[in-house]
PDB file of C-alpha atoms in Angstrom:
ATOM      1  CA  UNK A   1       0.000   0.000   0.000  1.00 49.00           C
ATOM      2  CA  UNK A   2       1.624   3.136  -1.006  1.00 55.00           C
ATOM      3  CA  UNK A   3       1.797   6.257   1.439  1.00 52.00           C
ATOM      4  CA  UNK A   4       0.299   9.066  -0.446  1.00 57.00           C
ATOM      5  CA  UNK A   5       1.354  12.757   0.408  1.00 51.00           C
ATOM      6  CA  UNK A   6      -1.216  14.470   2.568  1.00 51.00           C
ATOM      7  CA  UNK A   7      -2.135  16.913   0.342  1.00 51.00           C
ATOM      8  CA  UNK A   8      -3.117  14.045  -2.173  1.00 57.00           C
ATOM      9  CA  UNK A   9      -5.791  13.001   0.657  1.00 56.00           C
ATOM     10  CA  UNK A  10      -8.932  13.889   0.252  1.00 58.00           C
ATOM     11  CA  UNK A  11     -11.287  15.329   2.721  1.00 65.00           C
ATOM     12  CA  UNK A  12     -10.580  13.496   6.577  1.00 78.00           C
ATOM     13  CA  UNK A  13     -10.835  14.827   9.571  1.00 84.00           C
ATOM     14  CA  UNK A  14      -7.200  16.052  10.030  1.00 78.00           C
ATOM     15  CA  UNK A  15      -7.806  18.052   7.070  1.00 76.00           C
ATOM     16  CA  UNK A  16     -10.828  19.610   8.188  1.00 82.00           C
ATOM     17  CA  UNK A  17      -9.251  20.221  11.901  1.00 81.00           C
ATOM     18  CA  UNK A  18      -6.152  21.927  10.116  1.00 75.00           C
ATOM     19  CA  UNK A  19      -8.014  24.151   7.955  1.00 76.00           C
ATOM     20  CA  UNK A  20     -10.334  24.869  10.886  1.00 82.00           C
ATOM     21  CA  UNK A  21      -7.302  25.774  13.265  1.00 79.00           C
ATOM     22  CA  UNK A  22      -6.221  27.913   9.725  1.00 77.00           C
ATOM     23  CA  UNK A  23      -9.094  30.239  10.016  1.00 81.00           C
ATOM     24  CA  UNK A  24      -8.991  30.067  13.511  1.00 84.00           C
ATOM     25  CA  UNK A  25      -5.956  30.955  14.504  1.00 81.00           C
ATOM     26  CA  UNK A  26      -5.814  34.346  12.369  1.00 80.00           C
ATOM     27  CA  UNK A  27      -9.119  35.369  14.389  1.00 85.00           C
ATOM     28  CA  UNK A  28      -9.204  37.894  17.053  1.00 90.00           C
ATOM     29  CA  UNK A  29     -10.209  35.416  19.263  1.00 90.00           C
ATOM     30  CA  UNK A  30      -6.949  33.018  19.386  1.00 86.00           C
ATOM     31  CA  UNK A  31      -5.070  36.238  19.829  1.00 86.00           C
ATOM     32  CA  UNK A  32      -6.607  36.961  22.713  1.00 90.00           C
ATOM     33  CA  UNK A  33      -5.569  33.689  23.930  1.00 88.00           C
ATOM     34  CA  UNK A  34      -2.319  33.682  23.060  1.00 85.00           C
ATOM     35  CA  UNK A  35      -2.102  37.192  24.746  1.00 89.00           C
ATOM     36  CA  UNK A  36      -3.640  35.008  27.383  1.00 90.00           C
ATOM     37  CA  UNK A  37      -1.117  32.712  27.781  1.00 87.00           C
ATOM     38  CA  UNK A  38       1.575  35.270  27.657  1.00 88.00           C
ATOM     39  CA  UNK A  39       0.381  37.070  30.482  1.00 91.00           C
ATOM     40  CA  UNK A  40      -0.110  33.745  32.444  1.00 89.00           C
ATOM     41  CA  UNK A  41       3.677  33.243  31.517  1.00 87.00           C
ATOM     42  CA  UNK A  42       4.879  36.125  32.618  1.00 90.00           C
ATOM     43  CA  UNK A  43       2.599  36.516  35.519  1.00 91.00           C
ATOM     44  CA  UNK A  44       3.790  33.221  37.292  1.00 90.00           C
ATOM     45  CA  UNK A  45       7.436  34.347  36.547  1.00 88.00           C
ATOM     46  CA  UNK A  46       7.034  37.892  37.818  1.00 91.00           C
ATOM     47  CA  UNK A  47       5.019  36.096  41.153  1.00 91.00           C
ATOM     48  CA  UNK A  48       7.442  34.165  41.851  1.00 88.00           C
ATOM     49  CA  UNK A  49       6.105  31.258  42.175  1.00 88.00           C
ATOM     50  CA  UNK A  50       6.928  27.607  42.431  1.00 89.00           C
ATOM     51  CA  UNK A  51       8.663  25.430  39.790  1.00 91.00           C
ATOM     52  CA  UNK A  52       5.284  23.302  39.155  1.00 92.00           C
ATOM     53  CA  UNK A  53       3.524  26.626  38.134  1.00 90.00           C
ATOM     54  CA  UNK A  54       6.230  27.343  35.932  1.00 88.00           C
ATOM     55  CA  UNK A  55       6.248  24.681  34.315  1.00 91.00           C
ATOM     56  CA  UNK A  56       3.192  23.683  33.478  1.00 90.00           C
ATOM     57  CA  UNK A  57       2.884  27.546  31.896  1.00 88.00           C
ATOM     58  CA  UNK A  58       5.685  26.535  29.701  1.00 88.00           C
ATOM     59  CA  UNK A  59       4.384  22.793  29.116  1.00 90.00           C
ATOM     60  CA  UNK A  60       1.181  25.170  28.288  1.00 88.00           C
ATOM     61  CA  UNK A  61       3.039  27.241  25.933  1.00 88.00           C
ATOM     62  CA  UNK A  62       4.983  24.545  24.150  1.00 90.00           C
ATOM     63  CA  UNK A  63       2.222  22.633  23.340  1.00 88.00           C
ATOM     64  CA  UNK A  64      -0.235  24.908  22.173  1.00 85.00           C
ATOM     65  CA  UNK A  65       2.717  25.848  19.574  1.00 87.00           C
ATOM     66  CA  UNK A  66       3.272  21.973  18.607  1.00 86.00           C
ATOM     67  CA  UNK A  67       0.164  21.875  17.415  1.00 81.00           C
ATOM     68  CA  UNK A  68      -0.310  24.738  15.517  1.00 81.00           C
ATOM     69  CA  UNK A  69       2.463  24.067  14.168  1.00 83.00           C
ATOM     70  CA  UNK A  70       1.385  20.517  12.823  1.00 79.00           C
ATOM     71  CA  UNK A  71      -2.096  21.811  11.919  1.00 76.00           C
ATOM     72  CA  UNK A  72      -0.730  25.136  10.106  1.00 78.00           C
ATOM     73  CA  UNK A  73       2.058  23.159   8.012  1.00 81.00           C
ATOM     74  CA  UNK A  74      -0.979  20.991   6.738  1.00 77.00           C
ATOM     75  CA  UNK A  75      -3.165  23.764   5.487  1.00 77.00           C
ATOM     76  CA  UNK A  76       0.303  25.288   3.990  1.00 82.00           C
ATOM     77  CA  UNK A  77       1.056  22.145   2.381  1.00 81.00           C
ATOM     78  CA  UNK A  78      -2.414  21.839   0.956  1.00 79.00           C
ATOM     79  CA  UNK A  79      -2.657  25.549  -0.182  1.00 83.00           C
ATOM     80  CA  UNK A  80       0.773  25.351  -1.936  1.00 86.00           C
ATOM     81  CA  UNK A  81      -0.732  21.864  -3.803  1.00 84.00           C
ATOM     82  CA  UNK A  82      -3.545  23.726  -5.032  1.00 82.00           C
ATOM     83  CA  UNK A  83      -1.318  27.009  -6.261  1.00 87.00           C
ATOM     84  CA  UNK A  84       0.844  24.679  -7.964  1.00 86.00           C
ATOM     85  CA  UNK A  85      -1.804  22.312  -9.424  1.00 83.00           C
ATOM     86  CA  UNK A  86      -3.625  25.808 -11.079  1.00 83.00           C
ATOM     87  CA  UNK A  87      -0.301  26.929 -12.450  1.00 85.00           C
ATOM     88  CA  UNK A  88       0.379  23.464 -13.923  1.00 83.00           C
ATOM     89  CA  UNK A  89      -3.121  23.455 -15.722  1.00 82.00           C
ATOM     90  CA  UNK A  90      -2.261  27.322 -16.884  1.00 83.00           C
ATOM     91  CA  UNK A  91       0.651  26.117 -18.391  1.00 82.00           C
ATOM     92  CA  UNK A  92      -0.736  23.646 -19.896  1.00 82.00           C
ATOM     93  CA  UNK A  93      -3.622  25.697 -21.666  1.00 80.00           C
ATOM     94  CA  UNK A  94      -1.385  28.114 -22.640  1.00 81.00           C
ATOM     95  CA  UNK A  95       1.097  25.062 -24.504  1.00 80.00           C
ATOM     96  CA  UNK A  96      -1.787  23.864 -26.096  1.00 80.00           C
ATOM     97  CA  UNK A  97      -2.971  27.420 -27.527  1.00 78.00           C
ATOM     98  CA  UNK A  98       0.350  28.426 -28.372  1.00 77.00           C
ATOM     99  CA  UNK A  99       0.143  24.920 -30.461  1.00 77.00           C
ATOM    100  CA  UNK A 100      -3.108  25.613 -31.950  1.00 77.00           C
ATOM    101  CA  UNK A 101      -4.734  22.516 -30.365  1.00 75.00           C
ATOM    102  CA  UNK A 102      -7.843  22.597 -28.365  1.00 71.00           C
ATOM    103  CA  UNK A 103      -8.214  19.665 -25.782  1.00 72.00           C
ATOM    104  CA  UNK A 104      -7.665  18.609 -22.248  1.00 76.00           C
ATOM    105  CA  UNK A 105      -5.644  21.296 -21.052  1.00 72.00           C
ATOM    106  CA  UNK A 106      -8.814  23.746 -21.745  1.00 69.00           C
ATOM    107  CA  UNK A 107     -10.393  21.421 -19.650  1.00 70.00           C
ATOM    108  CA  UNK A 108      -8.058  20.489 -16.692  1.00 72.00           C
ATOM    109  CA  UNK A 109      -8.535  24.117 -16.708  1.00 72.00           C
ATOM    110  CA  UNK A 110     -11.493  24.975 -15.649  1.00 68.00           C
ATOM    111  CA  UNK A 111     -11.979  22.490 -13.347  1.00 71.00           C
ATOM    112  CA  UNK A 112      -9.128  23.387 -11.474  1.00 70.00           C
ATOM    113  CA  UNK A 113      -9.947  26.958 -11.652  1.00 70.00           C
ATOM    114  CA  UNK A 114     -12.825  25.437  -8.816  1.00 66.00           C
ATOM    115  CA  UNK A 115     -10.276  23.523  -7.049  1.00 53.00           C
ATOM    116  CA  UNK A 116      -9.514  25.871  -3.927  1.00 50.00           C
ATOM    117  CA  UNK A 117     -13.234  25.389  -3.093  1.00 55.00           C
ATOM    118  CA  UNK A 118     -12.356  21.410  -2.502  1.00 54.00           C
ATOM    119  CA  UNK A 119      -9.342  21.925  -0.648  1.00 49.00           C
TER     120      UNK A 119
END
């Protein structure tokens, strides 16, 4: 069974998740959070107090950013699959113009014109 890249994947859940966390995480909202967390940070620091509270603000911190970081890199991925996929077709068109032909490169085309609505 081959292993197929994840932007080949269609649809899933992780995909979903990832572009969910995409839109969410460039929303007011999460920066508030994050602002949050910052000031929790700092706050136990500046308090003074004990090593478990520090740590679990920086266990906090670090994985909050693991995440993101897994979730954003999939959207990324996905969006740069898409950008390259449209140029490819574009190319393609355009060869087949140049040529004088008319065929599946019109085609491939326009549906991938539509793709970003998929992805």
């Amino acid at each position: 069974m081959a292993v197929r890249h994840p932007v080949e994947r269609s649809g899933g859940r992780y995909n979903r998740l990832s572009e969910a966390a995409a839109h969410f995480t460039s929303s007011p909202p999460f920066y508030a959070i994050c602002l949050t967390l910052v000031a929790f940070f700092i706050a136990v620091h500046v308090a003074g107090l004990g090593e478990h509270w520090q740590f679990l603000a920086g266990d906090m911190m670090t994985a909050v950013t693991l995440l993101l970081l897994a979730l954003l890199k999939n959207s990324e991925q996905r969006a740069e699959h898409a950008i390259q996929k449209k140029l490819d077709a574009i190319a393609a068109a355009l060869l087949e113009e140049r040529e004088g032909k008319t065929g599946e490169a019109s085609e491939e085309l326009r549906k991938t014109i539509g793709m970003d609505e998929e992805v």
